[in-house]
Amino acid sequence: MNLSDRIQQLRKQKGISQEELADRVGVSRQAVSKWESEQSIPDMDKIVLLSDYFEVTTDYLLKGIEPVPDVGEKKADGRIFTIVATALNFIGVLVTCTVWYVEQVAGAFLIGAVFLALGCMVFGVGMVESAPATKPRAKRNFWTVNIWLLVFLPLSLCYNVMRSNLPAPYPLPSGGAALGYPLFWLVYLAGCAAVVLWQARRADGR
C-alpha cells in the first residue's frame, strides 16, 4: 500500500468525500483526486495537515509505519455502542406500543421516552469514547436503523392527536378523511428512506 492508497483508505474510514477532505486541508477536490490516483504527491505541509486530521503519524502516511500501540489507551469498537443503543430504542418503541394497546394510558409514552433517551445517551457516549477509526461506520449504522425508531413515536403522536385527540404511539386508522392514514405512512417511509439514502451516499464518498 502506497501513500495514495493510505489517503484514500483513511478518507473512506472517516466517511467523507474527496470534496470534504479538500475543504479540511485547504486544497481543491481535483488535488485530492490526483493524490489518490498517484498523479501527484501532497506537499509536506499538507502531509502534516492530513496526519493531524486523520489522527495518524506522518511516518504512517509516507512509509506505512504503524506506531507502537499503547495498550493503556485501547478503546472499544463504536459499533458495540450502536448495537446497545439500537436495542434500547427498539425496546422503547415495542414496550410503548404494547402498554398502549393493553392499557391505553398516556404514561406509555413516558416509558418509550426513557428508553429512547437512554439509547441516544449510549450512542453519544460511544461517539466520544470509542476508537476513532470505528466511529464513522458506527454513526452510519446507527442512523440507518434508528431513524425508523426515533421518528415513529413522535410522528404517530402528532398524527393521532390531530386526527382523534388520542395520544397513541402508533397510527390509528380512524374514520373521516380516507387519505390521512396512508399519508402518515407515506411521510414516515419517505422521510426515513431519504435519511438512509443520504447515509449511503456519504458512505460511498460522493
Tab-separated table of C-alpha atoms in Angstrom:
chain	number	residue	atom	x	y	z
A	1	MET	CA	0.000	0.000	0.000
A	2	ASN	CA	1.445	3.377	-1.007
A	3	LEU	CA	0.714	6.969	0.005
A	4	SER	CA	-2.234	7.382	-2.370
A	5	ASP	CA	-3.851	4.164	-1.103
A	6	ARG	CA	-3.431	5.230	2.524
A	7	ILE	CA	-5.007	8.637	1.895
A	8	GLN	CA	-7.983	7.025	0.160
A	9	GLN	CA	-8.382	4.379	2.861
A	10	LEU	CA	-8.266	6.923	5.691
A	11	ARG	CA	-10.735	9.185	3.898
A	12	LYS	CA	-13.214	6.338	3.445
A	13	GLN	CA	-12.797	5.295	7.086
A	14	LYS	CA	-13.792	8.839	8.024
A	15	GLY	CA	-16.850	8.521	5.787
A	16	ILE	CA	-16.152	11.755	3.918
A	17	SER	CA	-15.971	12.685	0.242
A	18	GLN	CA	-12.956	13.979	-1.657
A	19	GLU	CA	-14.516	17.442	-1.622
A	20	GLU	CA	-14.926	17.374	2.175
A	21	LEU	CA	-11.300	16.301	2.641
A	22	ALA	CA	-10.187	19.051	0.264
A	23	ASP	CA	-12.000	21.630	2.398
A	24	ARG	CA	-10.312	20.282	5.543
A	25	VAL	CA	-6.775	20.696	4.212
A	26	GLY	CA	-7.328	23.767	2.034
A	27	VAL	CA	-6.948	22.354	-1.468
A	28	SER	CA	-9.236	21.665	-4.431
A	29	ARG	CA	-11.148	18.429	-4.905
A	30	GLN	CA	-9.084	17.814	-8.038
A	31	ALA	CA	-5.916	17.914	-5.920
A	32	VAL	CA	-7.265	15.201	-3.608
A	33	SER	CA	-8.311	13.158	-6.634
A	34	LYS	CA	-4.777	13.402	-8.031
A	35	TRP	CA	-3.303	12.340	-4.690
A	36	GLU	CA	-5.491	9.242	-4.609
A	37	SER	CA	-4.783	8.332	-8.234
A	38	GLU	CA	-0.985	8.783	-7.864
A	39	GLN	CA	-0.908	11.690	-10.294
A	40	SER	CA	0.686	13.955	-7.686
A	41	ILE	CA	2.025	13.905	-4.118
A	42	PRO	CA	0.917	16.272	-1.324
A	43	ASP	CA	3.366	18.934	-0.170
A	44	MET	CA	4.910	18.375	3.243
A	45	ASP	CA	2.645	20.932	4.925
A	46	LYS	CA	-0.376	19.075	3.533
A	47	ILE	CA	1.051	15.780	4.807
A	48	VAL	CA	1.138	17.297	8.296
A	49	LEU	CA	-2.449	18.555	7.957
A	50	LEU	CA	-3.578	15.131	6.741
A	51	SER	CA	-1.855	13.366	9.637
A	52	ASP	CA	-3.493	15.719	12.136
A	53	TYR	CA	-6.930	15.310	10.589
A	54	PHE	CA	-6.740	11.518	10.273
A	55	GLU	CA	-5.047	11.201	13.674
A	56	VAL	CA	-2.120	9.193	12.287
A	57	THR	CA	1.611	9.864	12.142
A	58	THR	CA	3.382	11.335	9.132
A	59	ASP	CA	5.523	8.172	9.103
A	60	TYR	CA	2.383	6.132	8.583
A	61	LEU	CA	1.233	8.321	5.691
A	62	LEU	CA	4.617	8.407	3.966
A	63	LYS	CA	6.030	4.971	4.780
A	64	GLY	CA	3.163	2.928	6.193
A	65	ILE	CA	4.944	2.578	9.541
A	66	GLU	CA	2.374	1.891	12.230
A	67	PRO	CA	3.008	3.489	15.648
A	68	VAL	CA	3.532	1.144	18.575
A	69	PRO	CA	0.070	0.728	20.116
A	70	ASP	CA	-0.454	1.993	23.643
A	71	VAL	CA	-2.310	-0.809	25.402
A	72	GLY	CA	-3.422	1.564	28.125
A	73	GLU	CA	-5.366	3.708	25.650
A	74	LYS	CA	-7.128	0.937	23.726
A	75	LYS	CA	-10.723	1.958	23.086
A	76	ALA	CA	-13.860	-0.030	22.338
A	77	ASP	CA	-15.368	-0.533	18.896
A	78	GLY	CA	-18.025	2.132	18.311
A	79	ARG	CA	-20.322	-0.453	16.727
A	80	ILE	CA	-20.832	-2.048	20.145
A	81	PHE	CA	-22.376	1.205	21.393
A	82	THR	CA	-24.557	1.328	18.271
A	83	ILE	CA	-25.880	-2.183	18.903
A	84	VAL	CA	-26.717	-1.436	22.539
A	85	ALA	CA	-28.336	1.903	21.638
A	86	THR	CA	-30.411	0.274	18.898
A	87	ALA	CA	-31.593	-2.444	21.288
A	88	LEU	CA	-32.710	0.164	23.837
A	89	ASN	CA	-34.554	2.194	21.192
A	90	PHE	CA	-36.289	-0.904	19.828
A	91	ILE	CA	-37.364	-1.978	23.319
A	92	GLY	CA	-38.696	1.534	23.963
A	93	VAL	CA	-40.892	1.523	20.856
A	94	LEU	CA	-42.076	-2.058	21.450
A	95	VAL	CA	-42.923	-1.568	25.145
A	96	THR	CA	-44.682	1.756	24.499
A	97	CYS	CA	-46.888	0.274	21.783
A	98	THR	CA	-47.644	-2.806	23.904
A	99	VAL	CA	-48.570	-0.816	27.022
A	100	TRP	CA	-50.818	1.488	24.985
A	101	TYR	CA	-52.508	-1.455	23.269
A	102	VAL	CA	-53.266	-3.109	26.630
A	103	GLU	CA	-53.881	-0.130	28.943
A	104	GLN	CA	-54.367	2.886	26.628
A	105	VAL	CA	-52.734	5.287	29.073
A	106	ALA	CA	-50.686	8.339	28.132
A	107	GLY	CA	-47.974	7.169	30.522
A	108	ALA	CA	-46.939	4.654	27.882
A	109	PHE	CA	-45.073	7.478	26.168
A	110	LEU	CA	-43.007	8.096	29.298
A	111	ILE	CA	-41.666	4.546	29.129
A	112	GLY	CA	-40.731	4.960	25.490
A	113	ALA	CA	-39.132	8.346	26.110
A	114	VAL	CA	-36.914	6.897	28.853
A	115	PHE	CA	-35.663	4.058	26.649
A	116	LEU	CA	-35.123	6.334	23.644
A	117	ALA	CA	-33.231	8.816	25.804
A	118	LEU	CA	-31.033	6.020	27.166
A	119	GLY	CA	-30.401	4.730	23.654
A	120	CYS	CA	-29.334	8.152	22.412
A	121	MET	CA	-27.139	8.648	25.502
A	122	VAL	CA	-25.357	5.337	24.898
A	123	PHE	CA	-24.769	6.308	21.281
A	124	GLY	CA	-23.488	9.730	22.315
A	125	VAL	CA	-21.055	8.210	24.806
A	126	GLY	CA	-19.890	5.820	22.109
A	127	MET	CA	-19.114	8.670	19.739
A	128	VAL	CA	-16.878	10.188	22.415
A	129	GLU	CA	-15.248	7.129	23.968
A	130	SER	CA	-14.878	4.633	21.103
A	131	ALA	CA	-11.870	4.177	18.828
A	132	PRO	CA	-11.746	6.949	16.180
A	133	ALA	CA	-11.422	4.532	13.251
A	134	THR	CA	-14.702	2.815	14.193
A	135	LYS	CA	-16.790	5.956	14.642
A	136	PRO	CA	-17.810	6.689	11.015
A	137	ARG	CA	-19.248	3.212	10.421
A	138	ALA	CA	-20.873	3.150	13.866
A	139	LYS	CA	-22.543	6.502	13.176
A	140	ARG	CA	-23.715	5.349	9.753
A	141	ASN	CA	-25.139	2.109	11.148
A	142	PHE	CA	-26.910	3.933	13.978
A	143	TRP	CA	-28.784	6.397	11.786
A	144	THR	CA	-29.553	3.844	9.068
A	145	VAL	CA	-31.525	1.755	11.584
A	146	ASN	CA	-32.538	4.127	14.354
A	147	ILE	CA	-34.078	6.856	12.252
A	148	TRP	CA	-37.039	4.460	11.812
A	149	LEU	CA	-37.345	4.014	15.594
A	150	LEU	CA	-36.737	7.583	16.753
A	151	VAL	CA	-39.220	9.156	14.329
A	152	PHE	CA	-42.039	6.625	14.731
A	153	LEU	CA	-43.359	7.567	18.193
A	154	PRO	CA	-43.416	11.391	17.897
A	155	LEU	CA	-44.806	11.250	14.345
A	156	SER	CA	-47.548	8.836	15.446
A	157	LEU	CA	-48.376	11.045	18.431
A	158	CYS	CA	-48.784	14.129	16.247
A	159	TYR	CA	-50.892	12.225	13.738
A	160	ASN	CA	-53.247	10.722	16.337
A	161	VAL	CA	-53.678	13.937	18.341
A	162	MET	CA	-54.610	15.843	15.186
A	163	ARG	CA	-56.944	13.112	13.922
A	164	SER	CA	-58.675	11.792	17.054
A	165	ASN	CA	-57.125	13.574	20.070
A	166	LEU	CA	-55.763	10.223	21.313
A	167	PRO	CA	-52.060	10.107	22.326
A	168	ALA	CA	-51.462	6.711	20.750
A	169	PRO	CA	-47.857	5.687	19.946
A	170	TYR	CA	-48.767	4.102	16.607
A	171	PRO	CA	-51.078	5.417	13.852
A	172	LEU	CA	-54.747	4.579	14.420
A	173	PRO	CA	-56.872	4.084	11.302
A	174	SER	CA	-59.901	6.231	12.077
A	175	GLY	CA	-62.920	7.459	10.208
A	176	GLY	CA	-63.116	10.753	8.373
A	177	ALA	CA	-60.617	11.667	5.696
A	178	ALA	CA	-59.585	8.475	3.937
A	179	LEU	CA	-56.174	9.832	2.950
A	180	GLY	CA	-54.931	10.543	6.471
A	181	TYR	CA	-53.760	7.031	7.346
A	182	PRO	CA	-51.911	6.241	4.101
A	183	LEU	CA	-50.476	9.769	4.119
A	184	PHE	CA	-48.906	9.092	7.523
A	185	TRP	CA	-47.142	6.006	6.194
A	186	LEU	CA	-46.053	7.814	3.053
A	187	VAL	CA	-44.457	10.640	5.060
A	188	TYR	CA	-42.869	8.208	7.527
A	189	LEU	CA	-41.438	5.827	4.924
A	190	ALA	CA	-40.301	8.545	2.523
A	191	GLY	CA	-38.644	10.633	5.243
A	192	CYS	CA	-36.769	7.743	6.830
A	193	ALA	CA	-35.762	6.302	3.454
A	194	ALA	CA	-34.344	9.701	2.462
A	195	VAL	CA	-32.094	9.686	5.556
A	196	VAL	CA	-30.941	6.124	4.817
A	197	LEU	CA	-30.097	7.018	1.207
A	198	TRP	CA	-28.229	10.118	2.360
A	199	GLN	CA	-26.133	7.993	4.711
A	200	ALA	CA	-25.405	5.528	1.894
A	201	ARG	CA	-24.274	8.346	-0.410
A	202	ARG	CA	-21.923	9.679	2.269
A	203	ALA	CA	-20.511	6.177	2.780
A	204	ASP	CA	-19.684	5.990	-0.929
A	205	GLY	CA	-17.784	9.276	-0.647
A	206	ARG	CA	-19.943	11.082	-3.209
